[in-house]
PDB file of N, CA, C and O in Angstrom:
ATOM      1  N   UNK A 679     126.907 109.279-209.249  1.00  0.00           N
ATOM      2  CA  UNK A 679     127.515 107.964-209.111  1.00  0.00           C
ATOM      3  C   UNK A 679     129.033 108.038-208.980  1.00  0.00           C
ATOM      4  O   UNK A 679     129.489 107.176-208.229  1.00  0.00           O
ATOM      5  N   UNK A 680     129.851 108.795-209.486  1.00  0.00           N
ATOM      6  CA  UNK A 680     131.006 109.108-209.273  1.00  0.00           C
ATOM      7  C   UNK A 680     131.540 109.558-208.069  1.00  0.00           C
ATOM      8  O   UNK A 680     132.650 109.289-207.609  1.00  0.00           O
ATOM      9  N   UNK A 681     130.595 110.324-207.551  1.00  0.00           N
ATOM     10  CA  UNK A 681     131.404 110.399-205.872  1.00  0.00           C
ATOM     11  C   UNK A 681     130.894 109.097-205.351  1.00  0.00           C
ATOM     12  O   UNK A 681     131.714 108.620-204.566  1.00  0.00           O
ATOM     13  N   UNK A 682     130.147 108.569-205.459  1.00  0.00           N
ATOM     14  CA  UNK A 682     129.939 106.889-205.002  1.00  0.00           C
ATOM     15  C   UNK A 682     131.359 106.261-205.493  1.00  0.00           C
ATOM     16  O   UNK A 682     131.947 105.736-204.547  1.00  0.00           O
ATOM     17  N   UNK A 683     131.871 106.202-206.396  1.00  0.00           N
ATOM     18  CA  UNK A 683     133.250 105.231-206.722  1.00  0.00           C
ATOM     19  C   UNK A 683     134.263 105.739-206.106  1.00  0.00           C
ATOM     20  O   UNK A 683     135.158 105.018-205.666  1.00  0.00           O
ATOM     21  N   UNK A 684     134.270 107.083-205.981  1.00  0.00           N
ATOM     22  CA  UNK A 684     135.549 107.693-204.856  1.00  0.00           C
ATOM     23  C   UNK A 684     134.763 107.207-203.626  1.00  0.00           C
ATOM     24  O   UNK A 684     135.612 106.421-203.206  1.00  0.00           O
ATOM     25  N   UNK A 685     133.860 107.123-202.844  1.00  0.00           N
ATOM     26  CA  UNK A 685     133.396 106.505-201.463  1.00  0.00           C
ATOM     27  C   UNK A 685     133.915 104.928-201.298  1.00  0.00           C
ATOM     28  O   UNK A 685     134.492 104.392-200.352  1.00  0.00           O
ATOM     29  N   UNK A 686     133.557 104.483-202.374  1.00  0.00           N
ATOM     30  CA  UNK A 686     133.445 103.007-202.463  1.00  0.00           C
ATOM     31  C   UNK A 686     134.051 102.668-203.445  1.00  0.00           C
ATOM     32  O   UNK A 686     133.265 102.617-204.391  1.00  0.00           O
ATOM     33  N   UNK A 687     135.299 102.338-203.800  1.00  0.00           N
ATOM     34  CA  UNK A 687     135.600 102.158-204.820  1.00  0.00           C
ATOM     35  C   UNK A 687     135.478 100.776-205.315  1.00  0.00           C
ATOM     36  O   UNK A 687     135.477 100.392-206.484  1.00  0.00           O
ATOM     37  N   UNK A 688     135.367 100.045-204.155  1.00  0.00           N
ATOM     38  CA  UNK A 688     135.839  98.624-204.536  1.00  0.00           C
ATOM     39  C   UNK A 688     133.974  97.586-204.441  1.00  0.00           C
ATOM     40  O   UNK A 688     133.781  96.378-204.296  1.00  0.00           O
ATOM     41  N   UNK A 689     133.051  98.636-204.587  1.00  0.00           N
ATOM     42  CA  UNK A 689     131.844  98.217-204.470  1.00  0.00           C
ATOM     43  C   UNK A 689     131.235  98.056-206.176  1.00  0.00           C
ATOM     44  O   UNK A 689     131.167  98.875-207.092  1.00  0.00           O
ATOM     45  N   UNK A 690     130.969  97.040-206.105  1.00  0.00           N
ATOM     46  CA  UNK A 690     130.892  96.633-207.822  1.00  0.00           C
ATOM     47  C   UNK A 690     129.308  97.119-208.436  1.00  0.00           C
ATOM     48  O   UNK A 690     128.992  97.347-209.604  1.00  0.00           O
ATOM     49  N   UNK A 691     128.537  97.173-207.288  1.00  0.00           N
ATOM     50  CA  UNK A 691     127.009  97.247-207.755  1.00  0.00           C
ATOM     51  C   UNK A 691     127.055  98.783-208.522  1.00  0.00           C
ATOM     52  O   UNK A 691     126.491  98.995-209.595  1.00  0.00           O
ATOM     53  N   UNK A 692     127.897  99.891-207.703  1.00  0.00           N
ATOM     54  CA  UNK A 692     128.405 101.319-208.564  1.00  0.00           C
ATOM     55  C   UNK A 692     128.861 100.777-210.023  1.00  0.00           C
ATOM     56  O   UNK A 692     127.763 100.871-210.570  1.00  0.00           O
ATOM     57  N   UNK A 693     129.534 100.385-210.810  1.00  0.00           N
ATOM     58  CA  UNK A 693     130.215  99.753-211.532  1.00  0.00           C
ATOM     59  C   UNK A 693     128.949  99.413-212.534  1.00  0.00           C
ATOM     60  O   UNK A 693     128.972  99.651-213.741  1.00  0.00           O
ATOM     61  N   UNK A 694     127.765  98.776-211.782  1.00  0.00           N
ATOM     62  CA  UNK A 694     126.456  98.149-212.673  1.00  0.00           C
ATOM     63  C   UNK A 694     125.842  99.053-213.055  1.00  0.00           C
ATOM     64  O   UNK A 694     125.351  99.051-214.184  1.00  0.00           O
ATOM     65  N   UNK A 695     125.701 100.134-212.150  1.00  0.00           N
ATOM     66  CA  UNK A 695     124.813 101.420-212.236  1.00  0.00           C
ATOM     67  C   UNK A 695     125.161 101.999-213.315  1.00  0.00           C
ATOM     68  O   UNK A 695     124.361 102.094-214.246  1.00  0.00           O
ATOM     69  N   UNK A 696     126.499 102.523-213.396  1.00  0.00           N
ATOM     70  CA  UNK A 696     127.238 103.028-214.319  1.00  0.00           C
ATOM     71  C   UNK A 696     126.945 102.148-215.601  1.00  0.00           C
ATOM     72  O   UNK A 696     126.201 102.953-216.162  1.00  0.00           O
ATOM     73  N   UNK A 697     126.982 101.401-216.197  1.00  0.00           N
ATOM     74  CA  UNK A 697     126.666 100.367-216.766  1.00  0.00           C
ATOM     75  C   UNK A 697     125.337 100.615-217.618  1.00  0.00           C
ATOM     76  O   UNK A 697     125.063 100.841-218.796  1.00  0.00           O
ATOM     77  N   UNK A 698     124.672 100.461-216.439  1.00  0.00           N
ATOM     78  CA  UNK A 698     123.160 100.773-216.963  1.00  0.00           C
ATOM     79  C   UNK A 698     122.531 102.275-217.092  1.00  0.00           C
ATOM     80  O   UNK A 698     121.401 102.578-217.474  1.00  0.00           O
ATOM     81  N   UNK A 699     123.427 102.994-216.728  1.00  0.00           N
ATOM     82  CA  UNK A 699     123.028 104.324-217.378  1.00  0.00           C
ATOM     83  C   UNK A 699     123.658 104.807-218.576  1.00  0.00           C
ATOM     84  O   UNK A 699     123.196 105.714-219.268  1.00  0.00           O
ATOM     85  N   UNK A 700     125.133 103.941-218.898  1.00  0.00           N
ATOM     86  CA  UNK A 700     125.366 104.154-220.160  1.00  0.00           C
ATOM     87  C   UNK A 700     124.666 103.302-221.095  1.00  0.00           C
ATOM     88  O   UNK A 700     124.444 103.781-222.207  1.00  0.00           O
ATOM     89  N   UNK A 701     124.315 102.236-220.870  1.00  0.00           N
ATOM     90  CA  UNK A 701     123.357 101.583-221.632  1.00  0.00           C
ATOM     91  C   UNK A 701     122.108 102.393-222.146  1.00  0.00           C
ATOM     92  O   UNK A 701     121.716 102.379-223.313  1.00  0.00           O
ATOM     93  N   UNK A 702     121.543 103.097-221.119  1.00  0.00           N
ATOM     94  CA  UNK A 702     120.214 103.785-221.376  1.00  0.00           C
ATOM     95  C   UNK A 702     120.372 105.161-221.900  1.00  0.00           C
ATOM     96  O   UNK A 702     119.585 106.105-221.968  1.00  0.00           O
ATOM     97  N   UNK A 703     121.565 105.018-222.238  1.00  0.00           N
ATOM     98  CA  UNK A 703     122.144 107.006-223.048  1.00  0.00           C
ATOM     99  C   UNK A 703     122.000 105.924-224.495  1.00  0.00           C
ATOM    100  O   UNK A 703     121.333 106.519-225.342  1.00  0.00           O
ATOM    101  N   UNK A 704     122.404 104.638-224.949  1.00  0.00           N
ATOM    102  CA  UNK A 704     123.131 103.872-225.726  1.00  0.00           C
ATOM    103  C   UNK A 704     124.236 103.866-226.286  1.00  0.00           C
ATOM    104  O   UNK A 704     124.443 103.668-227.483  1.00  0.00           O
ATOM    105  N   UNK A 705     125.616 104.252-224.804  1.00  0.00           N
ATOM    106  CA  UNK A 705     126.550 104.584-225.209  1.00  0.00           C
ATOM    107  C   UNK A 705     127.441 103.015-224.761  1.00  0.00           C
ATOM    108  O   UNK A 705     128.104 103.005-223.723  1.00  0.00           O
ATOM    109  N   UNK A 706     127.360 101.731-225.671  1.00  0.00           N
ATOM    110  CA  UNK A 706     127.290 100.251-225.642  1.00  0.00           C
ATOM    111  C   UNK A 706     128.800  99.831-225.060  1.00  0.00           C
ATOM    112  O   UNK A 706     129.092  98.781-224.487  1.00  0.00           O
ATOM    113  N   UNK A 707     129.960 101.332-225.479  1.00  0.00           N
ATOM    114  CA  UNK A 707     131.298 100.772-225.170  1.00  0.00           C
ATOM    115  C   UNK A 707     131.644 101.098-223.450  1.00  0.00           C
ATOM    116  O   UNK A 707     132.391 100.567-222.629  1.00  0.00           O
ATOM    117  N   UNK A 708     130.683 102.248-223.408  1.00  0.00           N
ATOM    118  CA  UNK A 708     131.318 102.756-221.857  1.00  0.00           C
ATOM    119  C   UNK A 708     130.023 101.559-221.238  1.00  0.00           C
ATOM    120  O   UNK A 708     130.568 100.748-220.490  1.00  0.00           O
ATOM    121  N   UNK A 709     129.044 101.389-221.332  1.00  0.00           N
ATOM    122  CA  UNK A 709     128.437 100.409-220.588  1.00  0.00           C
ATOM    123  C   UNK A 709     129.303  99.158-220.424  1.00  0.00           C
ATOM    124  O   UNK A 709     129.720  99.002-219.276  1.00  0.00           O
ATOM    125  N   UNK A 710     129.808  97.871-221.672  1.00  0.00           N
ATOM    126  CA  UNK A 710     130.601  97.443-221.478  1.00  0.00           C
ATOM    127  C   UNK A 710     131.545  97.501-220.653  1.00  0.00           C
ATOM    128  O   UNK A 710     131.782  96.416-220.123  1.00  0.00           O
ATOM    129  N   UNK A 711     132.335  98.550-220.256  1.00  0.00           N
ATOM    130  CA  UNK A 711     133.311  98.782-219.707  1.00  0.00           C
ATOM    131  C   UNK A 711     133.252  98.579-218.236  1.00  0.00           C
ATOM    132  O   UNK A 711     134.062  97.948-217.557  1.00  0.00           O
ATOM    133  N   UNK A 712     132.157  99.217-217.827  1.00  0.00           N
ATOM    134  CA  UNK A 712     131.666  99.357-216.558  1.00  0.00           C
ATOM    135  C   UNK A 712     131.251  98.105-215.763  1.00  0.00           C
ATOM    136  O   UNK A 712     131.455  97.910-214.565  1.00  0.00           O
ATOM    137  N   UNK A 713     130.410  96.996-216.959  1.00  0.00           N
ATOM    138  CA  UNK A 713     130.013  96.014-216.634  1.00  0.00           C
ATOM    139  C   UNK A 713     131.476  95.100-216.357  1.00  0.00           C
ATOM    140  O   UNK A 713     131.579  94.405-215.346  1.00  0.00           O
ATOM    141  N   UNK A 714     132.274  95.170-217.097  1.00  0.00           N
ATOM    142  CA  UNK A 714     133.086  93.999-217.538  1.00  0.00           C
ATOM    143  C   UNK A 714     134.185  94.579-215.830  1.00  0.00           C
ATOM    144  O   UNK A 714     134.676  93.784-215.029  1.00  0.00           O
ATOM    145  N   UNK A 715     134.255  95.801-215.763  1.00  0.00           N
ATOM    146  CA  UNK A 715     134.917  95.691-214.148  1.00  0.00           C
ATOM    147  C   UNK A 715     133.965  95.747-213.402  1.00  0.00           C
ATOM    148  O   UNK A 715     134.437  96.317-212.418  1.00  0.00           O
ATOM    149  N   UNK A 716     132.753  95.506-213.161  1.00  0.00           N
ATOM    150  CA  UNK A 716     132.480  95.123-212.427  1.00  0.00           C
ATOM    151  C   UNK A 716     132.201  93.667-211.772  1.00  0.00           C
ATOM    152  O   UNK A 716     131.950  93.273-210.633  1.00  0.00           O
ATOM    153  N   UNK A 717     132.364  93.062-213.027  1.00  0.00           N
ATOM    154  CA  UNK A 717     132.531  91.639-213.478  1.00  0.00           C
ATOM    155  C   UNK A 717     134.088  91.005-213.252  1.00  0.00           C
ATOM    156  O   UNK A 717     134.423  90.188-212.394  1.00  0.00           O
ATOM    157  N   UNK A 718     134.701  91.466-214.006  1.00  0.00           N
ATOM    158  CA  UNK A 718     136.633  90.782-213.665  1.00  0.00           C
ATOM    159  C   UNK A 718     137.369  91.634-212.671  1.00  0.00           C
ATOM    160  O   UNK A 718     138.405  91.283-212.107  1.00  0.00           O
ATOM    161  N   UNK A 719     136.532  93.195-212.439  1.00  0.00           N
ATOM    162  CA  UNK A 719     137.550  93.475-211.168  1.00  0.00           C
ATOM    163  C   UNK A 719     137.162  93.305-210.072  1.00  0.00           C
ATOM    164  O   UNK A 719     137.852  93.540-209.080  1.00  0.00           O
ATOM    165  N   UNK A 720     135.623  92.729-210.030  1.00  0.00           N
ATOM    166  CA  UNK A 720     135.143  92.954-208.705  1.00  0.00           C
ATOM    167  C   UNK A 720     134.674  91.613-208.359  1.00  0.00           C
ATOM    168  O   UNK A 720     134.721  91.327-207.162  1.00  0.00           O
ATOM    169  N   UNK A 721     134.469  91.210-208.736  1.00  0.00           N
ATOM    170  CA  UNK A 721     134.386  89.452-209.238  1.00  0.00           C
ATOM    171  C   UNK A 721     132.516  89.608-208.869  1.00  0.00           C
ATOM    172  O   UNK A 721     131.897  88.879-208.094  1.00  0.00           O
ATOM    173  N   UNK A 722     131.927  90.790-209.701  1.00  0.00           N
ATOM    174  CA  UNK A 722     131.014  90.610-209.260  1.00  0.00           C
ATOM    175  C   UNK A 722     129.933  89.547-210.069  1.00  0.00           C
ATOM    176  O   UNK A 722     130.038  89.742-211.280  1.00  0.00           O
ATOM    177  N   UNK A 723     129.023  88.581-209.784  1.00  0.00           N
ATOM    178  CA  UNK A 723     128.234  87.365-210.078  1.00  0.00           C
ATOM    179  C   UNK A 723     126.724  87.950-210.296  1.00  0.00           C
ATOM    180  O   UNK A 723     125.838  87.101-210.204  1.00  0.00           O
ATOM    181  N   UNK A 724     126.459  88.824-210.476  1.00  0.00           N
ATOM    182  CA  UNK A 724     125.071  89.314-210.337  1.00  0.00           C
ATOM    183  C   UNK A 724     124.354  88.975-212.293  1.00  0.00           C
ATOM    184  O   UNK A 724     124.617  89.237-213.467  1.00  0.00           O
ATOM    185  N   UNK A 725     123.483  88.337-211.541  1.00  0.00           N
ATOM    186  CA  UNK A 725     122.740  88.132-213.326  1.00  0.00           C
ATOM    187  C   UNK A 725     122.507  89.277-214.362  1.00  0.00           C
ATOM    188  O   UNK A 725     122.757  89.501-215.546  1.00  0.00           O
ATOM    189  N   UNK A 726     122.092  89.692-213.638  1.00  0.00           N
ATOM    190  CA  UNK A 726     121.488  91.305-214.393  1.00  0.00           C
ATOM    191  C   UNK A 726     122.888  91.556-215.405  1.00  0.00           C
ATOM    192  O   UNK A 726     122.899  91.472-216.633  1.00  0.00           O
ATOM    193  N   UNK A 727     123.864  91.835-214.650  1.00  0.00           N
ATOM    194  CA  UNK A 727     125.165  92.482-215.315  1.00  0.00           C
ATOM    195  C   UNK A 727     125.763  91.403-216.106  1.00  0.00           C
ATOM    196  O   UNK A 727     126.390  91.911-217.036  1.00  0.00           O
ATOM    197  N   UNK A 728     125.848  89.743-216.128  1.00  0.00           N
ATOM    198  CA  UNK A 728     126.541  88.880-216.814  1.00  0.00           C
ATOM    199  C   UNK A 728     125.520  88.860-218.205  1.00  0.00           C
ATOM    200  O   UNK A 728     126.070  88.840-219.306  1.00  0.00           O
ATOM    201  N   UNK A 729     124.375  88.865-218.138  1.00  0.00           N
ATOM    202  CA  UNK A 729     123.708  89.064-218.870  1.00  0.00           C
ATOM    203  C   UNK A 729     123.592  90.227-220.092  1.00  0.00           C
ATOM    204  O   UNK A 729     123.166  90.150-221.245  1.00  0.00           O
ATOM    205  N   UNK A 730     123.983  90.981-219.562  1.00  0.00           N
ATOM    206  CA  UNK A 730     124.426  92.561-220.050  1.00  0.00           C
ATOM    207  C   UNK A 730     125.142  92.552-220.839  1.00  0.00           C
ATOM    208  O   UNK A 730     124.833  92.866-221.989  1.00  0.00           O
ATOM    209  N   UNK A 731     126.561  92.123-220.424  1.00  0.00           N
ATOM    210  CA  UNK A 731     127.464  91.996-220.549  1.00  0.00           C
ATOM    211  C   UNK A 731     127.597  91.419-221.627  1.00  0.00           C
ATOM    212  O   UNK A 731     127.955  91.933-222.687  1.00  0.00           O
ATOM    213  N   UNK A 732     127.233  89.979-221.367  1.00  0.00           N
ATOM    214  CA  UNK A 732     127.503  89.315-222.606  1.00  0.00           C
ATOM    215  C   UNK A 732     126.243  89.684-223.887  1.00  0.00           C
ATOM    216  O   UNK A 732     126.994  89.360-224.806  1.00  0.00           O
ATOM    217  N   UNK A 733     125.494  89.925-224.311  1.00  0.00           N
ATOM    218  CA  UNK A 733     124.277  90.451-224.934  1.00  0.00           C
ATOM    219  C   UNK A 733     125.397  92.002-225.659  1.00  0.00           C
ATOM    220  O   UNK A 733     125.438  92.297-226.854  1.00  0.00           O
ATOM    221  N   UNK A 734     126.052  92.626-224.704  1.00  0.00           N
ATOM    222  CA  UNK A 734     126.644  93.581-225.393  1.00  0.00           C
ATOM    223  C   UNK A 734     128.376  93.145-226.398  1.00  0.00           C
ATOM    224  O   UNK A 734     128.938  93.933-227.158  1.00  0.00           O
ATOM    225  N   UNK A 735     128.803  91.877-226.103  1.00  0.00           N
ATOM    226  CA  UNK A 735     129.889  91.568-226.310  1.00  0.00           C
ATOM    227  C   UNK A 735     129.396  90.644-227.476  1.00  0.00           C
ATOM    228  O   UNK A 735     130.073  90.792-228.494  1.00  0.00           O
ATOM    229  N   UNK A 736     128.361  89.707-227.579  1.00  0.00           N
ATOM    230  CA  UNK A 736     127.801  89.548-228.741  1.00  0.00           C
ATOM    231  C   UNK A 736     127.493  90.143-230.264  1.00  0.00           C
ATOM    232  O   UNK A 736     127.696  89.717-231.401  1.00  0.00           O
ATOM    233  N   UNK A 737     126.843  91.461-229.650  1.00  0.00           N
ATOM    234  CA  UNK A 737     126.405  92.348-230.599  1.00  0.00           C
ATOM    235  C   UNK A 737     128.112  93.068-231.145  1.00  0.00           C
ATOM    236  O   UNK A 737     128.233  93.605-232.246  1.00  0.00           O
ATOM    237  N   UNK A 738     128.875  92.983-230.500  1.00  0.00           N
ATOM    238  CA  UNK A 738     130.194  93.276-230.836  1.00  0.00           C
ATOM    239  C   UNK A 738     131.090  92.534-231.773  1.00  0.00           C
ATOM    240  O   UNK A 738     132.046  93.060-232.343  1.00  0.00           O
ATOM    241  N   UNK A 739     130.645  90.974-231.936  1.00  0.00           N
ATOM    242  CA  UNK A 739     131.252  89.741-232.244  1.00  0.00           C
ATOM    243  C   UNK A 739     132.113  89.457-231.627  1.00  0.00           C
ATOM    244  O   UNK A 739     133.006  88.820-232.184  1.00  0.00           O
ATOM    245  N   UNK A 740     132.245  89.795-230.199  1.00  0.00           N
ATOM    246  CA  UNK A 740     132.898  88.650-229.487  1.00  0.00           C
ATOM    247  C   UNK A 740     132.960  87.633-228.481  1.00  0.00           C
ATOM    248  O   UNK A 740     133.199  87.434-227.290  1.00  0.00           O
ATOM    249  N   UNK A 741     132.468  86.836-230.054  1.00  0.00           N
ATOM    250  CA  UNK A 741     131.533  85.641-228.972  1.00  0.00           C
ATOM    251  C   UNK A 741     132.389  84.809-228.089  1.00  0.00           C
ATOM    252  O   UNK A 741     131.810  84.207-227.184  1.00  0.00           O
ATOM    253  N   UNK A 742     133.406  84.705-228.182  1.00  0.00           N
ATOM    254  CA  UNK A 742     134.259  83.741-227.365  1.00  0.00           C
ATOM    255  C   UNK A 742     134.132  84.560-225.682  1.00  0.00           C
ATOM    256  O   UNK A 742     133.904  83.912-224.660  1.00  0.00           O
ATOM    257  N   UNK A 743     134.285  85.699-225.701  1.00  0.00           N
ATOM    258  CA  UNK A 743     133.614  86.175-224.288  1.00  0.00           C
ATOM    259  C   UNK A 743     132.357  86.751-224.041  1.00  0.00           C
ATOM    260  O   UNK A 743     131.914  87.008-222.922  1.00  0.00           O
ATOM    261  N   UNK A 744     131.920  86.903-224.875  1.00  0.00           N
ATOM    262  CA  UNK A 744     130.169  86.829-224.734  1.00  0.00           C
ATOM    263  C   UNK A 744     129.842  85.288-223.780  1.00  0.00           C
ATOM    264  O   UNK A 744     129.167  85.080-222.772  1.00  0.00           O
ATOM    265  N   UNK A 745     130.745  84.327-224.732  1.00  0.00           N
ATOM    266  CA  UNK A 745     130.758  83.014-224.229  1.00  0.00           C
ATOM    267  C   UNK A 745     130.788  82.898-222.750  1.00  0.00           C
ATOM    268  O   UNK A 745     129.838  82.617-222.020  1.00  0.00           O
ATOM    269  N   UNK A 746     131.836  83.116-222.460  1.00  0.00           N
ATOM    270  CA  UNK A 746     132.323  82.747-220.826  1.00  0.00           C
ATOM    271  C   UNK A 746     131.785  83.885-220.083  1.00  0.00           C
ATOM    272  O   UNK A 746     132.018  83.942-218.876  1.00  0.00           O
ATOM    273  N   UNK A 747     131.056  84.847-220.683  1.00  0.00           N
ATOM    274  CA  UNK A 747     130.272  85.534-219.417  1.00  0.00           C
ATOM    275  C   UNK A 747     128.898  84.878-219.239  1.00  0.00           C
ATOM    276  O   UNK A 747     128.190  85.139-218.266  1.00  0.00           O
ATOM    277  N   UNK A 748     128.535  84.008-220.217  1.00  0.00           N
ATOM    278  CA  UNK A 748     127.304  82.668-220.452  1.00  0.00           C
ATOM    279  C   UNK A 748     127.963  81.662-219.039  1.00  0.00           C
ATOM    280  O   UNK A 748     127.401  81.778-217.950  1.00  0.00           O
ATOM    281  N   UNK A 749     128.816  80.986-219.147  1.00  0.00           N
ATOM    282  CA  UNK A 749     129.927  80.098-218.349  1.00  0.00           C
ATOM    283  C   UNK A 749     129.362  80.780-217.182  1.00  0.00           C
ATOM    284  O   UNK A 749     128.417  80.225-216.622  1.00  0.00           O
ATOM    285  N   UNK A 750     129.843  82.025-216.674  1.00  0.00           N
ATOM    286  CA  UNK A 750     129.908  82.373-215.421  1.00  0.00           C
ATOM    287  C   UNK A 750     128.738  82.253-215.232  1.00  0.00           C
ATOM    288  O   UNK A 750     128.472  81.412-214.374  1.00  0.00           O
ATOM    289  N   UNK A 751     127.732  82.852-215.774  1.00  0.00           N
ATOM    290  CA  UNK A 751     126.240  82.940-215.773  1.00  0.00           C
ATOM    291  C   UNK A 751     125.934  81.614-215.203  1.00  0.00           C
ATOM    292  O   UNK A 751     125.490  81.610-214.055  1.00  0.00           O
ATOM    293  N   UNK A 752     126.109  80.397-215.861  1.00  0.00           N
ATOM    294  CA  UNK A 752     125.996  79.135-215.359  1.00  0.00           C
ATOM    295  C   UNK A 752     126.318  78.634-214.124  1.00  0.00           C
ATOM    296  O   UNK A 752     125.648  77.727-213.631  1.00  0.00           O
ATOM    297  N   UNK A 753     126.912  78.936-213.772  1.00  0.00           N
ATOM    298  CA  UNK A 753     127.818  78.781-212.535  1.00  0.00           C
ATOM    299  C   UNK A 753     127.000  79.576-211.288  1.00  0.00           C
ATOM    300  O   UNK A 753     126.773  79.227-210.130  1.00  0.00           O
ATOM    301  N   UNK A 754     126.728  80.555-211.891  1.00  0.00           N
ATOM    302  CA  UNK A 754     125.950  81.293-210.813  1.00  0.00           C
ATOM    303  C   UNK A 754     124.369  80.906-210.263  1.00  0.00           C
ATOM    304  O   UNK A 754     123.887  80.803-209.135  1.00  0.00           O
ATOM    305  N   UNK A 755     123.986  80.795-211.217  1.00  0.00           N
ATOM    306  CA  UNK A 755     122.354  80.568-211.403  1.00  0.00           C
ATOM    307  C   UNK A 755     122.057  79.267-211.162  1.00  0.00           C
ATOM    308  O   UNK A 755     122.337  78.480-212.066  1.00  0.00           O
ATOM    309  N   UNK A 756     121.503  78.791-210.061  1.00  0.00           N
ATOM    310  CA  UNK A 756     121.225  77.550-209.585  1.00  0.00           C
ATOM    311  C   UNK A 756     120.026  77.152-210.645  1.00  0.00           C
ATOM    312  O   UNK A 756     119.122  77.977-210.780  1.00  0.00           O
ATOM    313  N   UNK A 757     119.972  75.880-211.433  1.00  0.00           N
ATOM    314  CA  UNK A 757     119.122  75.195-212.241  1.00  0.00           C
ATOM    315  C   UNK A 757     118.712  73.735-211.615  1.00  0.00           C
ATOM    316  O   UNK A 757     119.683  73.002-211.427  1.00  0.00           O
ATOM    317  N   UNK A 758     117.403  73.183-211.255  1.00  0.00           N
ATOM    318  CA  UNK A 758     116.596  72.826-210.526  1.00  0.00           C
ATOM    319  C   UNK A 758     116.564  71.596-212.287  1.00  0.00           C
ATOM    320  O   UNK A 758     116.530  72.041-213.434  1.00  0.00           O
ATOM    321  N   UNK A 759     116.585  70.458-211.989  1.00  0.00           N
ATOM    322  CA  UNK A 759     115.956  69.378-212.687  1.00  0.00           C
ATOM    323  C   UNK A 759     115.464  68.708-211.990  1.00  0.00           C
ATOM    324  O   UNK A 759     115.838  68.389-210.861  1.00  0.00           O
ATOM    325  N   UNK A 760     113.967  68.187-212.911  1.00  0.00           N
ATOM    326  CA  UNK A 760     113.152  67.561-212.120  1.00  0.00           C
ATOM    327  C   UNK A 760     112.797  66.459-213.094  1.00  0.00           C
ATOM    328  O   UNK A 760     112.019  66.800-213.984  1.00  0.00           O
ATOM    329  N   UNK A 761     113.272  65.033-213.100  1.00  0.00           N
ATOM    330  CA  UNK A 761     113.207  63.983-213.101  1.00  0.00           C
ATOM    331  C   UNK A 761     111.929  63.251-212.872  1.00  0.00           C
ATOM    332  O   UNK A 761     111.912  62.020-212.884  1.00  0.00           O
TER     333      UNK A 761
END
């Protein structure tokens, strides 16, 4: 995945990957890390990772951006009411 970020640097889905393989070592700070630029540097919107993200920033206590990665989440995810 690393020669992927020197190829592509500015491709955020690398960024998720990374993410989710530190997640699956359960190494929670470098996953964070990965997620959160792929999130504020890349402006990436993908559920999977806001979800992540915040679920890992929670378990951290910090809910005020656990919060607003919820926010973005909202924003993203089209919700259907039916009246």
């Amino acid at each position: 995945l690393m020669f992927v970020v020197k190829q592509r640097p500015n491709w955020s889905r690398v960024f998720i990957s990374l993410g989710d393989v530190a997640a699956a070592r359960g190494d929670e700070v470098e996953a964070l890390r990965n997620y959160l630029r792929a999130i504020d540097d890349h402006k990436d919107r993908s559920p999977g990772a806001l979800i992540a993200a915040a679920q890992l920033l929670y378990r951290q206590r910090r809910f005020e951006d656990a919060d607003r990665m919820v926010g973005l989440l909202m924003n993203t995810v089209p919700v259907r009411v039916s009246l």
